[in-house]
mmCIF file of C-alpha atoms in Angstrom:
data_model
loop_
_atom_site.group_PDB
_atom_site.id
_atom_site.type_symbol
_atom_site.label_atom_id
_atom_site.label_comp_id
_atom_site.label_asym_id
_atom_site.label_seq_id
_atom_site.Cartn_x
_atom_site.Cartn_y
_atom_site.Cartn_z
ATOM 1 C CA UNK A 1213 0.000 0.000 0.000
ATOM 2 C CA UNK A 1214 1.325 3.405 -0.951
ATOM 3 C CA UNK A 1215 1.953 5.896 1.827
ATOM 4 C CA UNK A 1216 -0.488 8.760 2.210
ATOM 5 C CA UNK A 1217 0.582 11.925 0.346
ATOM 6 C CA UNK A 1218 0.583 13.789 3.661
ATOM 7 C CA UNK A 1219 3.801 11.967 4.594
ATOM 8 C CA UNK A 1220 5.526 13.632 1.633
ATOM 9 C CA UNK A 1221 5.022 17.118 3.043
ATOM 10 C CA UNK A 1222 8.145 18.719 4.563
ATOM 11 C CA UNK A 1223 8.192 19.514 8.270
ATOM 12 C CA UNK A 1224 8.307 23.248 7.539
ATOM 13 C CA UNK A 1225 4.886 22.980 5.921
ATOM 14 C CA UNK A 1226 3.470 21.220 8.966
ATOM 15 C CA UNK A 1227 5.007 23.855 11.213
ATOM 16 C CA UNK A 1228 3.324 26.667 9.265
ATOM 17 C CA UNK A 1229 -0.037 24.880 9.375
ATOM 18 C CA UNK A 1230 0.080 24.137 13.099
ATOM 19 C CA UNK A 1231 1.378 27.597 13.976
ATOM 20 C CA UNK A 1232 -1.684 29.111 12.304
ATOM 21 C CA UNK A 1233 -3.982 27.235 14.711
ATOM 22 C CA UNK A 1234 -5.079 28.282 18.223
ATOM 23 C CA UNK A 1235 -3.399 26.443 21.078
ATOM 24 C CA UNK A 1236 -6.557 24.422 21.795
ATOM 25 C CA UNK A 1237 -6.613 23.101 18.202
ATOM 26 C CA UNK A 1238 -2.918 22.231 18.316
ATOM 27 C CA UNK A 1239 -3.566 20.134 21.422
ATOM 28 C CA UNK A 1240 -6.317 18.282 19.554
ATOM 29 C CA UNK A 1241 -4.095 17.726 16.502
ATOM 30 C CA UNK A 1242 -1.607 15.831 18.651
ATOM 31 C CA UNK A 1243 -4.206 13.105 19.121
ATOM 32 C CA UNK A 1244 -4.988 12.683 15.397
ATOM 33 C CA UNK A 1245 -2.072 10.438 14.438
ATOM 34 C CA UNK A 1246 1.504 9.521 15.360
ATOM 35 C CA UNK A 1247 2.906 11.808 12.673
ATOM 36 C CA UNK A 1248 1.173 14.872 14.089
ATOM 37 C CA UNK A 1249 2.192 13.889 17.599
ATOM 38 C CA UNK A 1250 5.845 13.530 16.599
ATOM 39 C CA UNK A 1251 5.923 16.903 14.839
ATOM 40 C CA UNK A 1252 4.126 18.823 17.583
ATOM 41 C CA UNK A 1253 6.228 17.131 20.304
ATOM 42 C CA UNK A 1254 9.539 17.849 18.584
ATOM 43 C CA UNK A 1255 11.914 20.211 20.438
ATOM 44 C CA UNK A 1256 12.049 22.501 17.399
ATOM 45 C CA UNK A 1257 8.268 22.996 17.256
ATOM 46 C CA UNK A 1258 7.983 23.335 21.048
ATOM 47 C CA UNK A 1259 10.538 26.140 20.861
ATOM 48 C CA UNK A 1260 8.483 27.839 18.129
ATOM 49 C CA UNK A 1261 5.221 27.647 20.046
ATOM 50 C CA UNK A 1262 6.543 28.274 23.563
ATOM 51 C CA UNK A 1263 5.981 32.048 23.218
ATOM 52 C CA UNK A 1264 2.226 31.544 22.700
ATOM 53 C CA UNK A 1265 -0.027 32.883 25.491
ATOM 54 C CA UNK A 1266 -1.142 30.006 27.758
ATOM 55 C CA UNK A 1267 -4.614 28.604 28.287
ATOM 56 C CA UNK A 1268 -5.835 29.670 31.718
ATOM 57 C CA UNK A 1269 -7.277 26.476 33.194
ATOM 58 C CA UNK A 1270 -8.300 25.214 36.627
ATOM 59 C CA UNK A 1271 -6.995 21.759 37.555
ATOM 60 C CA UNK A 1272 -8.465 19.366 40.109
ATOM 61 C CA UNK A 1273 -6.448 17.580 42.769
ATOM 62 C CA UNK A 1274 -7.416 14.024 43.715
ATOM 63 C CA UNK A 1275 -8.418 13.693 47.386
ATOM 64 C CA UNK A 1276 -5.962 12.065 49.777
ATOM 65 C CA UNK A 1277 -8.199 9.039 50.288
ATOM 66 C CA UNK A 1278 -8.169 8.393 46.539
ATOM 67 C CA UNK A 1279 -4.644 6.969 46.854
ATOM 68 C CA UNK A 1280 -5.680 4.431 49.480
ATOM 69 C CA UNK A 1281 -8.871 3.555 47.629
ATOM 70 C CA UNK A 1282 -6.874 2.435 44.608
ATOM 71 C CA UNK A 1283 -3.955 0.893 46.493
ATOM 72 C CA UNK A 1284 -5.108 -2.614 45.515
ATOM 73 C CA UNK A 1285 -5.101 -1.855 41.794
ATOM 74 C CA UNK A 1286 -2.501 -3.162 39.406
ATOM 75 C CA UNK A 1287 0.023 -0.727 38.014
ATOM 76 C CA UNK A 1288 -1.554 -0.928 34.557
ATOM 77 C CA UNK A 1289 -4.987 -0.087 35.949
ATOM 78 C CA UNK A 1290 -3.542 2.761 37.997
ATOM 79 C CA UNK A 1291 -1.797 4.134 34.920
ATOM 80 C CA UNK A 1292 -5.061 4.005 32.973
ATOM 81 C CA UNK A 1293 -6.736 6.134 35.652
ATOM 82 C CA UNK A 1294 -3.876 8.624 35.875
ATOM 83 C CA UNK A 1295 -5.276 11.831 34.467
ATOM 84 C CA UNK A 1296 -5.310 15.529 35.184
ATOM 85 C CA UNK A 1297 -8.864 16.874 34.974
ATOM 86 C CA UNK A 1298 -9.001 20.581 34.124
ATOM 87 C CA UNK A 1299 -11.755 23.111 33.537
ATOM 88 C CA UNK A 1300 -11.562 25.725 30.796
ATOM 89 C CA UNK A 1301 -13.547 28.760 32.038
ATOM 90 C CA UNK A 1302 -13.377 30.504 28.674
ATOM 91 C CA UNK A 1303 -14.975 27.577 26.835
ATOM 92 C CA UNK A 1304 -17.006 26.274 29.798
ATOM 93 C CA UNK A 1305 -15.816 22.721 29.234
ATOM 94 C CA UNK A 1306 -13.829 20.005 30.967
ATOM 95 C CA UNK A 1307 -10.609 18.598 29.514
ATOM 96 C CA UNK A 1308 -8.490 15.618 30.487
ATOM 97 C CA UNK A 1309 -4.725 15.308 30.199
ATOM 98 C CA UNK A 1310 -3.363 11.797 30.468
ATOM 99 C CA UNK A 1311 -0.465 11.236 32.864
ATOM 100 C CA UNK A 1312 0.244 7.703 31.643
ATOM 101 C CA UNK A 1313 3.704 8.779 30.469
ATOM 102 C CA UNK A 1314 4.822 8.959 34.114
ATOM 103 C CA UNK A 1315 6.431 5.794 35.560
ATOM 104 C CA UNK A 1316 4.831 6.376 38.961
ATOM 105 C CA UNK A 1317 1.988 4.833 40.896
ATOM 106 C CA UNK A 1318 -0.941 7.078 41.766
ATOM 107 C CA UNK A 1319 0.413 10.480 40.703
ATOM 108 C CA UNK A 1320 -1.063 13.203 42.920
ATOM 109 C CA UNK A 1321 -0.908 16.680 41.283
ATOM 110 C CA UNK A 1322 -0.639 19.491 43.828
ATOM 111 C CA UNK A 1323 0.629 22.684 42.146
ATOM 112 C CA UNK A 1324 1.559 24.331 38.870
ATOM 113 C CA UNK A 1325 3.581 27.217 37.491
ATOM 114 C CA UNK A 1326 4.533 28.384 33.993
ATOM 115 C CA UNK A 1327 2.861 25.419 32.311
ATOM 116 C CA UNK A 1328 4.541 22.824 34.530
ATOM 117 C CA UNK A 1329 2.654 20.587 36.966
ATOM 118 C CA UNK A 1330 4.149 19.381 40.255
ATOM 119 C CA UNK A 1331 2.936 16.092 41.698
ATOM 120 C CA UNK A 1332 3.754 13.445 44.262
ATOM 121 C CA UNK A 1333 4.379 9.944 42.968
ATOM 122 C CA UNK A 1334 5.324 6.493 44.221
ATOM 123 C CA UNK A 1335 8.048 4.852 42.186
ATOM 124 C CA UNK A 1336 7.292 1.191 41.322
ATOM 125 C CA UNK A 1337 10.864 0.273 42.310
ATOM 126 C CA UNK A 1338 10.716 2.015 45.696
ATOM 127 C CA UNK A 1339 8.997 1.123 48.967
ATOM 128 C CA UNK A 1340 5.552 2.569 49.545
ATOM 129 C CA UNK A 1341 6.920 5.105 52.043
ATOM 130 C CA UNK A 1342 9.234 6.763 49.511
ATOM 131 C CA UNK A 1343 7.653 9.686 47.717
ATOM 132 C CA UNK A 1344 9.099 11.688 44.863
ATOM 133 C CA UNK A 1345 8.138 15.196 43.848
ATOM 134 C CA UNK A 1346 7.904 15.210 40.069
ATOM 135 C CA UNK A 1347 7.645 18.133 37.676
ATOM 136 C CA UNK A 1348 6.065 17.482 34.287
ATOM 137 C CA UNK A 1349 4.338 19.101 31.340
ATOM 138 C CA UNK A 1350 1.194 17.174 30.312
ATOM 139 C CA UNK A 1351 1.265 18.832 26.875
ATOM 140 C CA UNK A 1352 4.826 17.838 25.940
ATOM 141 C CA UNK A 1353 4.696 14.649 28.075
ATOM 142 C CA UNK A 1354 8.115 15.424 29.538
ATOM 143 C CA UNK A 1355 8.963 14.962 33.208
ATOM 144 C CA UNK A 1356 11.790 15.283 35.690
ATOM 145 C CA UNK A 1357 12.125 13.802 39.179
ATOM 146 C CA UNK A 1358 13.300 16.152 41.900
ATOM 147 C CA UNK A 1359 15.601 14.830 44.666
ATOM 148 C CA UNK A 1360 14.024 12.170 46.900
ATOM 149 C CA UNK A 1361 11.789 13.142 49.821
ATOM 150 C CA UNK A 1362 10.099 11.103 52.525
ATOM 151 C CA UNK A 1363 6.353 10.450 52.658
ATOM 152 C CA UNK A 1364 5.939 12.769 55.695
ATOM 153 C CA UNK A 1365 6.594 15.768 53.484
ATOM 154 C CA UNK A 1366 3.916 14.691 51.013
ATOM 155 C CA UNK A 1367 1.372 14.182 53.825
ATOM 156 C CA UNK A 1368 2.009 17.346 55.827
ATOM 157 C CA UNK A 1369 3.808 19.789 53.519
ATOM 158 C CA UNK A 1370 2.345 22.451 51.240
ATOM 159 C CA UNK A 1371 4.054 22.641 47.841
ATOM 160 C CA UNK A 1372 4.665 26.225 46.694
ATOM 161 C CA UNK A 1373 6.077 27.090 43.263
ATOM 162 C CA UNK A 1374 6.529 30.273 41.287
ATOM 163 C CA UNK A 1375 8.900 29.168 38.537
ATOM 164 C CA UNK A 1376 10.481 25.998 37.188
ATOM 165 C CA UNK A 1377 13.503 26.442 39.464
ATOM 166 C CA UNK A 1378 11.889 27.673 42.696
ATOM 167 C CA UNK A 1379 10.038 25.061 44.728
ATOM 168 C CA UNK A 1380 9.227 25.055 48.434
ATOM 169 C CA UNK A 1381 7.645 22.432 50.676
ATOM 170 C CA UNK A 1382 6.439 24.143 53.845
ATOM 171 C CA UNK A 1383 5.329 22.724 57.198
ATOM 172 C CA UNK A 1384 4.899 24.208 60.669
ATOM 173 C CA UNK A 1385 8.390 23.186 61.788
ATOM 174 C CA UNK A 1386 10.526 23.203 58.653
ATOM 175 C CA UNK A 1387 10.786 24.216 55.030
ATOM 176 C CA UNK A 1388 12.508 22.597 52.090
ATOM 177 C CA UNK A 1389 13.743 24.809 49.274
ATOM 178 C CA UNK A 1390 14.833 23.713 45.798
ATOM 179 C CA UNK A 1391 16.266 26.120 43.250
ATOM 180 C CA UNK A 1392 17.705 23.911 40.535
ATOM 181 C CA UNK A 1393 20.563 22.279 42.429
ATOM 182 C CA UNK A 1394 20.735 18.543 43.003
ATOM 183 C CA UNK A 1395 19.522 18.694 46.585
ATOM 184 C CA UNK A 1396 16.968 20.292 48.865
ATOM 185 C CA UNK A 1397 17.966 22.918 51.401
ATOM 186 C CA UNK A 1398 16.243 22.498 54.774
ATOM 187 C CA UNK A 1399 15.434 25.400 57.096
ATOM 188 C CA UNK A 1400 13.537 25.857 60.326
ATOM 189 C CA UNK A 1401 10.086 27.441 59.938
ATOM 190 C CA UNK A 1402 9.446 28.526 63.540
ATOM 191 C CA UNK A 1403 5.783 29.202 62.850
ATOM 192 C CA UNK A 1404 3.377 29.573 65.816
ATOM 193 C CA UNK A 1405 0.999 26.974 64.342
ATOM 194 C CA UNK A 1406 0.382 24.942 61.226
ATOM 195 C CA UNK A 1407 0.382 27.344 58.251
ATOM 196 C CA UNK A 1408 -2.967 27.605 56.486
ATOM 197 C CA UNK A 1409 -3.040 28.108 52.707
ATOM 198 C CA UNK A 1410 0.504 29.514 52.303
ATOM 199 C CA UNK A 1411 1.254 31.385 49.077
ATOM 200 C CA UNK A 1412 4.523 32.371 47.448
ATOM 201 C CA UNK A 1413 4.527 35.879 45.980
ATOM 202 C CA UNK A 1414 7.683 37.323 44.478
ATOM 203 C CA UNK A 1415 10.438 36.659 47.055
ATOM 204 C CA UNK A 1416 8.177 36.190 50.101
ATOM 205 C CA UNK A 1417 5.934 33.523 51.609
ATOM 206 C CA UNK A 1418 2.621 34.449 53.262
ATOM 207 C CA UNK A 1419 0.519 32.198 55.500
ATOM 208 C CA UNK A 1420 -2.327 32.384 58.005
ATOM 209 C CA UNK A 1421 -1.607 31.018 61.486
ATOM 210 C CA UNK A 1422 -3.930 30.487 64.439
ATOM 211 C CA UNK A 1423 -2.564 32.308 67.489
ATOM 212 C CA UNK A 1424 -5.761 31.957 69.538
ATOM 213 C CA UNK A 1425 -6.798 29.561 72.290
ATOM 214 C CA UNK A 1426 -8.045 25.957 72.009
ATOM 215 C CA UNK A 1427 -11.629 27.172 72.287
ATOM 216 C CA UNK A 1428 -11.417 30.250 70.035
ATOM 217 C CA UNK A 1429 -9.423 30.678 66.831
ATOM 218 C CA UNK A 1430 -7.607 33.906 66.124
ATOM 219 C CA UNK A 1431 -6.075 34.087 62.670
ATOM 220 C CA UNK A 1432 -3.162 36.354 61.824
ATOM 221 C CA UNK A 1433 -1.132 36.909 58.656
ATOM 222 C CA UNK A 1434 2.566 35.993 58.778
ATOM 223 C CA UNK A 1435 5.247 36.566 56.155
ATOM 224 C CA UNK A 1436 8.898 35.761 55.595
ATOM 225 C CA UNK A 1437 11.242 36.420 52.700
ATOM 226 C CA UNK A 1438 13.076 33.465 51.210
ATOM 227 C CA UNK A 1439 16.361 35.134 52.162
ATOM 228 C CA UNK A 1440 15.300 35.352 55.813
ATOM 229 C CA UNK A 1441 13.986 31.799 55.739
ATOM 230 C CA UNK A 1442 17.356 30.543 54.546
ATOM 231 C CA UNK A 1443 19.029 32.209 57.527
ATOM 232 C CA UNK A 1444 16.433 30.726 59.942
ATOM 233 C CA UNK A 1445 14.984 34.134 60.776
ATOM 234 C CA UNK A 1446 11.597 34.250 62.490
ATOM 235 C CA UNK A 1447 8.451 34.958 60.541
ATOM 236 C CA UNK A 1448 6.977 38.412 61.028
ATOM 237 C CA UNK A 1449 3.345 39.126 61.790
ATOM 238 C CA UNK A 1450 1.976 41.368 59.068
ATOM 239 C CA UNK A 1451 -0.512 43.790 60.602
ATOM 240 C CA UNK A 1452 -1.537 47.418 60.630
ATOM 241 C CA UNK A 1453 -3.669 49.391 63.080
ATOM 242 C CA UNK A 1454 -5.816 50.534 60.161
ATOM 243 C CA UNK A 1455 -6.823 46.930 59.388
ATOM 244 C CA UNK A 1456 -9.030 46.781 62.481
ATOM 245 C CA UNK A 1457 -10.888 43.460 62.808
ATOM 246 C CA UNK A 1458 -10.286 42.279 59.233
ATOM 247 C CA UNK A 1459 -9.254 38.790 60.447
ATOM 248 C CA UNK A 1460 -12.146 38.485 62.900
ATOM 249 C CA UNK A 1461 -15.011 38.988 60.466
ATOM 250 C CA UNK A 1462 -14.183 35.839 58.465
ATOM 251 C CA UNK A 1463 -14.825 32.243 59.481
ATOM 252 C CA UNK A 1464 -12.134 29.741 58.461
ATOM 253 C CA UNK A 1465 -10.205 32.238 56.293
ATOM 254 C CA UNK A 1466 -7.704 31.060 53.727
ATOM 255 C CA UNK A 1467 -5.311 32.741 51.300
ATOM 256 C CA UNK A 1468 -5.247 32.622 47.509
ATOM 257 C CA UNK A 1469 -2.617 34.271 45.343
ATOM 258 C CA UNK A 1470 -4.053 37.247 43.456
ATOM 259 C CA UNK A 1471 -2.828 39.084 40.388
ATOM 260 C CA UNK A 1472 0.493 40.892 40.460
ATOM 261 C CA UNK A 1473 1.613 41.787 43.959
ATOM 262 C CA UNK A 1474 -1.715 40.968 45.621
ATOM 263 C CA UNK A 1475 -3.115 38.202 47.796
ATOM 264 C CA UNK A 1476 -6.765 37.341 48.385
ATOM 265 C CA UNK A 1477 -8.297 36.205 51.670
ATOM 266 C CA UNK A 1478 -11.520 34.206 51.459
ATOM 267 C CA UNK A 1479 -13.876 33.042 54.188
ATOM 268 C CA UNK A 1480 -17.400 33.012 55.499
ATOM 269 C CA UNK A 1481 -18.652 36.464 56.514
ATOM 270 C CA UNK A 1482 -19.702 36.186 60.164
ATOM 271 C CA UNK A 1483 -23.038 37.668 61.203
ATOM 272 C CA UNK A 1484 -21.532 38.557 64.617
ATOM 273 C CA UNK A 1485 -18.391 38.039 66.707
ATOM 274 C CA UNK A 1486 -19.859 35.259 68.879
ATOM 275 C CA UNK A 1487 -18.328 31.782 68.876
ATOM 276 C CA UNK A 1488 -21.398 30.202 67.279
ATOM 277 C CA UNK A 1489 -22.087 32.974 64.765
ATOM 278 C CA UNK A 1490 -23.512 31.861 61.432
ATOM 279 C CA UNK A 1491 -22.296 33.210 58.104
ATOM 280 C CA UNK A 1492 -24.334 35.369 55.766
ATOM 281 C CA UNK A 1493 -22.210 34.775 52.658
ATOM 282 C CA UNK A 1494 -18.644 34.109 51.462
ATOM 283 C CA UNK A 1495 -16.433 37.197 51.249
ATOM 284 C CA UNK A 1496 -13.307 37.805 49.140
ATOM 285 C CA UNK A 1497 -10.907 40.454 50.446
ATOM 286 C CA UNK A 1498 -7.873 41.702 48.531
ATOM 287 C CA UNK A 1499 -4.583 42.911 50.020
ATOM 288 C CA UNK A 1500 -2.284 45.120 47.966
ATOM 289 C CA UNK A 1501 1.199 44.184 49.183
ATOM 290 C CA UNK A 1502 2.649 47.462 47.923
ATOM 291 C CA UNK A 1503 0.294 49.733 49.880
ATOM 292 C CA UNK A 1504 -0.775 47.167 52.532
ATOM 293 C CA UNK A 1505 -4.404 48.200 52.044
ATOM 294 C CA UNK A 1506 -7.399 45.861 52.016
ATOM 295 C CA UNK A 1507 -10.460 46.191 49.822
ATOM 296 C CA UNK A 1508 -13.437 43.986 49.035
ATOM 297 C CA UNK A 1509 -13.000 42.027 45.798
ATOM 298 C CA UNK A 1510 -16.343 40.232 45.858
ATOM 299 C CA UNK A 1511 -19.005 38.445 47.847
ATOM 300 C CA UNK A 1512 -21.028 35.403 46.869
ATOM 301 C CA UNK A 1513 -24.676 36.058 45.909
ATOM 302 C CA UNK A 1514 -27.105 35.020 48.628
ATOM 303 C CA UNK A 1515 -28.932 32.538 46.385
ATOM 304 C CA UNK A 1516 -25.655 30.786 45.551
ATOM 305 C CA UNK A 1517 -24.457 30.806 49.163
ATOM 306 C CA UNK A 1518 -27.630 29.017 50.283
ATOM 307 C CA UNK A 1519 -26.288 25.892 48.563
ATOM 308 C CA UNK A 1520 -23.209 26.024 50.829
ATOM 309 C CA UNK A 1521 -25.040 26.599 54.101
ATOM 310 C CA UNK A 1522 -25.875 22.923 54.576
ATOM 311 C CA UNK A 1523 -22.201 21.910 54.465
ATOM 312 C CA UNK A 1524 -19.951 22.113 57.528
ATOM 313 C CA UNK A 1525 -16.963 23.136 55.421
ATOM 314 C CA UNK A 1526 -16.028 24.171 51.932
ATOM 315 C CA UNK A 1527 -12.843 24.332 49.875
ATOM 316 C CA UNK A 1528 -11.382 27.335 48.082
ATOM 317 C CA UNK A 1529 -8.793 27.202 45.309
ATOM 318 C CA UNK A 1530 -7.677 29.080 42.225
ATOM 319 C CA UNK A 1531 -5.664 32.225 41.771
ATOM 320 C CA UNK A 1532 -5.440 35.507 39.959
ATOM 321 C CA UNK A 1533 -8.927 36.649 39.009
ATOM 322 C CA UNK A 1534 -10.628 33.250 39.343
ATOM 323 C CA UNK A 1535 -11.563 31.362 42.506
ATOM 324 C CA UNK A 1536 -13.493 28.086 42.801
ATOM 325 C CA UNK A 1537 -15.628 26.964 45.740
ATOM 326 C CA UNK A 1538 -16.704 23.385 46.486
ATOM 327 C CA UNK A 1539 -18.596 21.643 49.270
ATOM 328 C CA UNK A 1540 -19.582 18.079 50.087
ATOM 329 C CA UNK A 1541 -22.327 16.370 48.102
ATOM 330 C CA UNK A 1542 -22.954 19.335 45.803
ATOM 331 C CA UNK A 1543 -21.790 17.795 42.528
ATOM 332 C CA UNK A 1544 -20.856 21.214 41.145
ATOM 333 C CA UNK A 1545 -18.596 24.144 41.984
ATOM 334 C CA UNK A 1546 -19.102 27.891 42.227
ATOM 335 C CA UNK A 1547 -16.763 30.177 40.293
ATOM 336 C CA UNK A 1548 -15.853 33.816 40.947
ATOM 337 C CA UNK A 1549 -14.482 35.253 37.703
ATOM 338 C CA UNK A 1550 -13.124 38.790 37.538
ATOM 339 C CA UNK A 1551 -10.968 38.450 34.403
ATOM 340 C CA UNK A 1552 -13.118 40.902 32.438
ATOM 341 C CA UNK A 1553 -12.736 43.541 35.143
ATOM 342 C CA UNK A 1554 -16.266 42.966 36.406
ATOM 343 C CA UNK A 1555 -16.943 40.230 38.959
ATOM 344 C CA UNK A 1556 -19.132 37.376 37.713
ATOM 345 C CA UNK A 1557 -20.436 34.421 39.703
ATOM 346 C CA UNK A 1558 -21.532 31.210 38.000
ATOM 347 C CA UNK A 1559 -21.841 27.472 38.523
ATOM 348 C CA UNK A 1560 -19.458 24.879 37.077
ATOM 349 C CA UNK A 1561 -21.381 21.708 36.277
ATOM 350 C CA UNK A 1562 -20.298 18.255 35.137
ATOM 351 C CA UNK A 1563 -17.370 18.102 37.561
ATOM 352 C CA UNK A 1564 -15.519 14.788 37.117
ATOM 353 C CA UNK A 1565 -13.949 12.969 40.017
ATOM 354 C CA UNK A 1566 -15.107 11.846 43.382
ATOM 355 C CA UNK A 1567 -18.340 11.206 45.192
ATOM 356 C CA UNK A 1568 -17.954 13.516 48.196
ATOM 357 C CA UNK A 1569 -17.774 16.622 46.013
ATOM 358 C CA UNK A 1570 -15.201 18.360 48.211
ATOM 359 C CA UNK A 1571 -12.957 19.317 45.319
ATOM 360 C CA UNK A 1572 -9.513 20.879 45.597
ATOM 361 C CA UNK A 1573 -7.329 22.261 42.866
ATOM 362 C CA UNK A 1574 -4.959 24.869 41.475
ATOM 363 C CA UNK A 1575 -4.481 27.172 38.496
ATOM 364 C CA UNK A 1576 -2.869 25.536 35.461
ATOM 365 C CA UNK A 1577 -1.568 27.768 32.673
ATOM 366 C CA UNK A 1578 -1.274 25.190 29.912
ATOM 367 C CA UNK A 1579 1.496 25.853 27.432
ATOM 368 C CA UNK A 1580 4.151 23.964 25.478
ATOM 369 C CA UNK A 1581 6.941 24.764 27.904
ATOM 370 C CA UNK A 1582 10.114 22.750 27.371
ATOM 371 C CA UNK A 1583 11.279 21.020 30.540
ATOM 372 C CA UNK A 1584 14.944 21.749 31.088
ATOM 373 C CA UNK A 1585 17.141 18.947 32.501
#
């Protein structure tokens, strides 16, 4: 049988055709045939397309119990179920990136930056207790294993990233820092309590810590530069007299990285300052780190919040101008979208994943970023 005429076309012709397509269409073309996959995955084409603006997606994290639920599966079955589920807010559709190119059991994505996804994985050749932090690009199907870490870090540490060469795993007592060398640097954290929803902005880490009593929480904002952390300096409490009771009006507050030099604080808006106060809605506050001034970024519509009132807790994730909210047994998520400059609230339906509905996730800027060795 004669080969198809398409195989006679030079690579330059394919490059011109694919470069004329939007990034979403290029991703689809990879799945058409092996020829298209080879051309699009080639280092030369990845270099050509790497300057394209990314797709701003929201990725889901598998729950912690998902790992134990599938612990009896064979490696082939686990590989078949290894996928990164992402939501495209601009197209209002769900996408799935296969992670079957990774030689790890039960990959657990936790963070992303500059088109790269960071995940915990169990190597088939290693004992169950040995975890590896892996960085990969689901679009190019490239990956790299960072220096070995123990399972305690994967269970208790928060993974913070802001570039391909700056990774931090933070706990209450210690922090690990990786900046492209062949080993992790370990420093003392000296935090007053377990850090809640830490974020890495520019050269500083910000986290909420509970400095209250066992019967009443009192959340405060702490910060530390990476330089100070390396020299085991104490974290500083970030506060101003003008802020008043900004940390007391929110129930179970948590931080989300905003746009530029901003962080967002999200929580239930208390109806009073009593211990058993109910919440009237979910409030989003914004802190400008240059001026250290707070302002209100948004609040959930009452009709939407009524769906969250029956749940004892909810999850918040996202970043920039988009934040997702999930709660148990809802089957859908709420989305705050301020990308157009005007806040919009809407529901995200058809969420894939797990029965309890308590979804977690992170922002994923999908792009054909080459993974450097």
